[in-house]
C-alpha positions in Angstrom: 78.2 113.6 92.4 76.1 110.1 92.2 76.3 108.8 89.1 75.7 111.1 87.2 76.8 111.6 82.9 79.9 113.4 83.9 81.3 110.9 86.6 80.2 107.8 84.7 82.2 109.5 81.5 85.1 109.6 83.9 85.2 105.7 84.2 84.5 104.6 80.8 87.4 107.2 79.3 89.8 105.7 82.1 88.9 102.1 81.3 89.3 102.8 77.5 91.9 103.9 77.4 94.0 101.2 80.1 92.4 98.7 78.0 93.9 99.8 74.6 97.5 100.8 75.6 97.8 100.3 79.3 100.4 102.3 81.1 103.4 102.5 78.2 107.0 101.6 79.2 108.2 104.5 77.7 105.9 106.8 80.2 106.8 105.1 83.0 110.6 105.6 82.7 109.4 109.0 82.0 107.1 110.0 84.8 106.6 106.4 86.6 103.5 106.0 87.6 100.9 107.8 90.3 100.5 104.9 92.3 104.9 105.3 92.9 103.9 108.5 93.8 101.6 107.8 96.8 103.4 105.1 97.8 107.1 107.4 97.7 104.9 109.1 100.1 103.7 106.7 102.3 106.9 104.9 102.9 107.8 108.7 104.3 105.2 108.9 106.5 106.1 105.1 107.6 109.4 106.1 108.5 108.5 109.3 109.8 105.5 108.5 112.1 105.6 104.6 112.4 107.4 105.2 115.8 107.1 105.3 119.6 103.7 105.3 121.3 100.3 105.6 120.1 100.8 104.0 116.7 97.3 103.6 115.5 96.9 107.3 115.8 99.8 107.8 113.9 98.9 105.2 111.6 95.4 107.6 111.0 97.3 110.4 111.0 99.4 109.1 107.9 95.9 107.7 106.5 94.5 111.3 106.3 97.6 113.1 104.7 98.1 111.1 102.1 94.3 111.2 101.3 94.6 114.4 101.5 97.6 114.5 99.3 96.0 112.6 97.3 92.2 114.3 96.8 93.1 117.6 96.8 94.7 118.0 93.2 91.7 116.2 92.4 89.5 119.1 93.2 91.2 121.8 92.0 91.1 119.9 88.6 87.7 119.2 88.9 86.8 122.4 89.4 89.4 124.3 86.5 88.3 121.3 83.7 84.8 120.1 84.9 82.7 122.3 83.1 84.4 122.4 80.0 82.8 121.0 77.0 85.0 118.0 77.3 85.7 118.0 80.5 84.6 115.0 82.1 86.4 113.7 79.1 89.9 115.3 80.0 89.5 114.3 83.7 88.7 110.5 82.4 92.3 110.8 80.6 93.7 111.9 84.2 91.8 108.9 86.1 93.5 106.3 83.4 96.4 105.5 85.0 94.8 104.5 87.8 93.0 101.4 86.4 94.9 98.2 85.8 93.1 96.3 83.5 95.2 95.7 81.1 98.4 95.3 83.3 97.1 92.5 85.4 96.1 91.1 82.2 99.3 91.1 81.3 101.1 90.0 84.2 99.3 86.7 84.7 99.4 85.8 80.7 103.3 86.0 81.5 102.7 83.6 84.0 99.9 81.7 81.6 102.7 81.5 78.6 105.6 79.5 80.0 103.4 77.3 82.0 101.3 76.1 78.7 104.9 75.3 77.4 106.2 73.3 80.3 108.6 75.8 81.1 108.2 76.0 84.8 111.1 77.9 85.9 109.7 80.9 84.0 106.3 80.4 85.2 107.5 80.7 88.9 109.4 83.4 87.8 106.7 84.9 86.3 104.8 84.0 89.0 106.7 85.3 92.1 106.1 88.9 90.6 102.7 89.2 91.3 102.1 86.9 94.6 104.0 86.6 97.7 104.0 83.3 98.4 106.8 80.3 97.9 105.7 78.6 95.1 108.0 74.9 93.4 108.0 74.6 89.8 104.6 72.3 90.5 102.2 74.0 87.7 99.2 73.5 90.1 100.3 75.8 93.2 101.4 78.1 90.1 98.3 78.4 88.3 96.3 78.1 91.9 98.2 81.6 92.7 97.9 83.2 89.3 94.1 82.7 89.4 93.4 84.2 93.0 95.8 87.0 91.9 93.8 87.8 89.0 90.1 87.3 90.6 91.5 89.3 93.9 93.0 92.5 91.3 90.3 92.3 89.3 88.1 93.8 92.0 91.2 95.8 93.5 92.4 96.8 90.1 89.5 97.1 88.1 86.0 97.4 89.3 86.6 99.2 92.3 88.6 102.4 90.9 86.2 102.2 88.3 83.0 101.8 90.8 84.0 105.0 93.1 85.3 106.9 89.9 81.7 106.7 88.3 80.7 107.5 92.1 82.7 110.7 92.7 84.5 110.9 89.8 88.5 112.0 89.6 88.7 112.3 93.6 86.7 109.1 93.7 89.3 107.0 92.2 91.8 108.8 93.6 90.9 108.1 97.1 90.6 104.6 96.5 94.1 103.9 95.3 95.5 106.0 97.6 93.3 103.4 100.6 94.3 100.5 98.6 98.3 101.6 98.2 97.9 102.1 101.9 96.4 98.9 102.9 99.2 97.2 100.4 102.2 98.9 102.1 101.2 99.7 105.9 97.6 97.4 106.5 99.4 93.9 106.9 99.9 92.1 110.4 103.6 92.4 110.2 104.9 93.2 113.9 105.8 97.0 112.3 102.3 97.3 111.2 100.2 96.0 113.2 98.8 99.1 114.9 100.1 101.6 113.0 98.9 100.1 109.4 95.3 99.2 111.2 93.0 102.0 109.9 94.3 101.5 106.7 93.4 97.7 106.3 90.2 98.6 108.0 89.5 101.6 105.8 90.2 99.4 102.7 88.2 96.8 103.9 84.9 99.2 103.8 85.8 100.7 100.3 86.2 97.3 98.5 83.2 95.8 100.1 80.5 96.4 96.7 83.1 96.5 94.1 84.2 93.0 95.7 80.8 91.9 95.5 80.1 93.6 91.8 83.4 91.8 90.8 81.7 88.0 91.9 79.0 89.2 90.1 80.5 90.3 87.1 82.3 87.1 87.1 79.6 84.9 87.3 77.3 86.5 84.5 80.6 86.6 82.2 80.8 82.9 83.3 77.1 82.2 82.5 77.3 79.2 85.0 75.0 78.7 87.7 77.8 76.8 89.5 79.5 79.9 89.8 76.8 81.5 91.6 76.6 78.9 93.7 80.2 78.7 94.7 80.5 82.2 95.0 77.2 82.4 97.4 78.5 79.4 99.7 82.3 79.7 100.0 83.1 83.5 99.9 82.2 84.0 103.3 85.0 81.1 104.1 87.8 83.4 102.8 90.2 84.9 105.1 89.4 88.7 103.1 85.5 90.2 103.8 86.5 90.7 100.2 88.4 88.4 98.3 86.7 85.5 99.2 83.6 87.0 96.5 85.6 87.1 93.2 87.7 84.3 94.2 85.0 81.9 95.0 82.9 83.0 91.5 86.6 82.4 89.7 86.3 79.0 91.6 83.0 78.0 90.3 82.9 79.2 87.1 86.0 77.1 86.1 85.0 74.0 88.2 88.5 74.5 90.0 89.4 74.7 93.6 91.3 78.1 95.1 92.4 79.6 98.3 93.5 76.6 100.4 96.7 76.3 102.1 100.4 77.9 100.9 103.2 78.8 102.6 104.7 82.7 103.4 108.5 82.2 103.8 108.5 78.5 104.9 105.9 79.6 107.2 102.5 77.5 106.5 99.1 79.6 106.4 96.5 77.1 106.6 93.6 78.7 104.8 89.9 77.0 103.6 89.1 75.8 100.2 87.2 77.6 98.3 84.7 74.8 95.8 86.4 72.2 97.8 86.2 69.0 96.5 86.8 70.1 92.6 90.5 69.4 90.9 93.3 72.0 91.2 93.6 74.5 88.4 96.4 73.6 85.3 97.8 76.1 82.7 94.6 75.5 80.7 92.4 77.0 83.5 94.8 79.8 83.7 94.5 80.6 80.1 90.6 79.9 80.7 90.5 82.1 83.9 92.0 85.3 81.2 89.1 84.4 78.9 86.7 84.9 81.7 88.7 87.9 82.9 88.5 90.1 79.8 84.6 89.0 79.6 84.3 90.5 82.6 86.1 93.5 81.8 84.2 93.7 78.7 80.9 93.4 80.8 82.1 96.5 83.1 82.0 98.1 80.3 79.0 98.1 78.2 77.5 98.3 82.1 79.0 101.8 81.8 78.1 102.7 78.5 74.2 101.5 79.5 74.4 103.4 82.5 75.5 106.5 80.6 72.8 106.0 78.2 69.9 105.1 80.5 
C-alpha cells in the first residue's frame, strides 16, 4: 500500500495519540516499551553472532531476523484487523508507540527548564540523557547539543516512522524502528561494530534519506524564513550524517544560530564543520525557541496528513 486512506489513517491515529499522552509511565513499568523489545533482541543477536569471522554477514544476518521479528506480527495484524470498519483506526493505536513526538519534546524542555533558570548542573544533567557527548556546565555547548538532538530526532523520531507508516502502514513503521534501533545499538564505528553493525548503519542510512529531507523541509516552512532554506540548502551536505546535516542545518538557519561544530566523545575531540558558520552559539532562549519551532513542525506534519487523507 502507497498512500492510500487506510495507511495515511495509520499515521495520523499514531501521531495523535503520542502527541496527547505520549507513552505513560505507568505503561511502561507495565509492559515497557516496543522499542525495549527489539532492542532485548538485538543485544541477543550481538552477543550471539557478533563473533569470529565473517562479521558483516553476521551482522546481515542479525539485520534480517530482527526485521523479520519485527514485520511479521505486523502482517498477521494487518490482515486479522485491516478490513474491519475501524481497522486502520485499531492498527494506528498499535503504530503509536512507535512515534516519539511528544517524548523528545519532553526530554529537551527538561534540558530547556534548568538552563532558563541558571541552573546548570541540572541542565547537563538533563542533558547527558539524551546526547553522548561531555558536555561543562557552559549553557552554549548545552543548548548547542539539545538543539541537534532535537532537529536529528525529529526526523528519526517523528517524520520518518510517520513517513513509512503512511507508506506501508503498521509493517512500515515497524521496519523503520526496528533499522533505526539497529543502527542505534550495532551501526556505530566502535571496534566491536565495525563490520558487524555495517549493513545496519547503511540500511538506516537509505530509509531516513526523504523523511531527513521532509524534516528540513518541514522545519523551514514552520520557520517561515528564507534564511533557513538557505542554510539548510548550503551546509547540510557539510554534516558528517547523509542525514542529519538536513534538519540540523534548517534548525540552524531558522534560529540564526550556529550547530554541529566540534565536541568531544570521552576526552576524545571530534572535529566536525559548522553548520551557518559565522552566526552566535545558541543560549537557553534559542532552546526554548528551537521547541516552539519543533511542535510547529509537528503540528505541520500533521494537518499534511489530514490534507493528504482528504485530498
Amino acid at each position: 500500500m502507497i498512500l492510500s486512506p487506510e495507511t495515511l489513517t495509520v499515521a495520523l491515529v499514531a501521531l495523535l495519540i503520542d502527541a496527547a499522552i505520549g507513552w505513560p509511565d505507568a505503561l511502561y513499568r507495565r509492559i515497557s516499551h516496543p522499542v525495549v523489545w527489539i532492542g532485548a533482541l538485538i543485544a541477543w543477536l550481538d552477543r550471539r553472532l557478533n563473533r569470529g569471522g565473517h562479521k558483516i554477514m553476521r551482522g546481515a544476518l542479525a539485520v534480517a531476523v530482527t526485521l523479520g521479528v519485527a514485520i511479521a506480527p505486523t502482517l498477521l495484524l494487518v490482515r486479522l484487523l485491516g478490513d474491519l470498519p475501524l481497522g486502520p483506526v485499531l492498527l494506528g493505536v498499535l503504530a503509536w508507540p512507535l512515534v516519539a513526538a511528544r517524548s523528545l519534546h519532553d526530554h529537551v524542555a527538561a534540558v530547556a527548564r534548568p538552563l532558563q533558570q541558571g541552573d546548570m548542573a541540572q541542565a547537563r544533567q538533563a542533558a547527558t540523557m539524551i546526547v553522548g557527548r561531555d558536555l561543562s556546565d557552559d549553557p552554549a555547548p548545552i543548548a548547542r547539543a539539545a538543539l541537534e538532538s532535537l532537529a536529528e530526532n525529529s526526523s528519526d523520531g517523528v517524520i520518518a516512522p510517520l513517513f513509512w507508516a503512511a507508506m506501508a502502514g503498521l509493517p512500515g513503521i515497524a521496519a523503520y524502528k526496528a533499522i533505526n534501533t539497529l543502527d542505534s545499538m550495532i551501526g556505530h564505528m566502535s571496534p566491536r561494530h565495525a563490520l558487524f553493525g555495517r549493513v545496519a548503519a547503511r540500511l538506516d542510512d537509505v530509509v531516513n534519506l526523504p523523511a531527513s529531507r521532509l524534516t528540513g523541509a518541514l522545519f523551514v516552512l514552520a520557520s517561515g524564513s528564507r534564511r533557513a532554506f538557505r542554510v539548510m540548502w548550503r551546509d547540510a551536505r557539510r554534516h558528517r550524517s547523509p542525514n542529519a546535516g538536513w534538519p540540523e542545518a534548517a534548525m540552524a538557519g531558522a534560529l540564526d544560530i550556529r550547530l554541529s561544530g566540534p565536541r568531544s566523545y570521552h576526552g576524545i575531540e571530534s572535529v566536525e564543520p559548522w553548520l551557518n558558520p559565522g552566526a552566535s552559539d545558541p543560549d537557553a532562549a534559542d532552546l526554548g525557541r528551537g521547541l516552539t519551532l519543533y511542535r510547529r513542525m509537528v503540528l505541520l506534519a500533521g494537518l499534511g496528513l489530514v490534507l493528504l487523507l482528504l485530498a
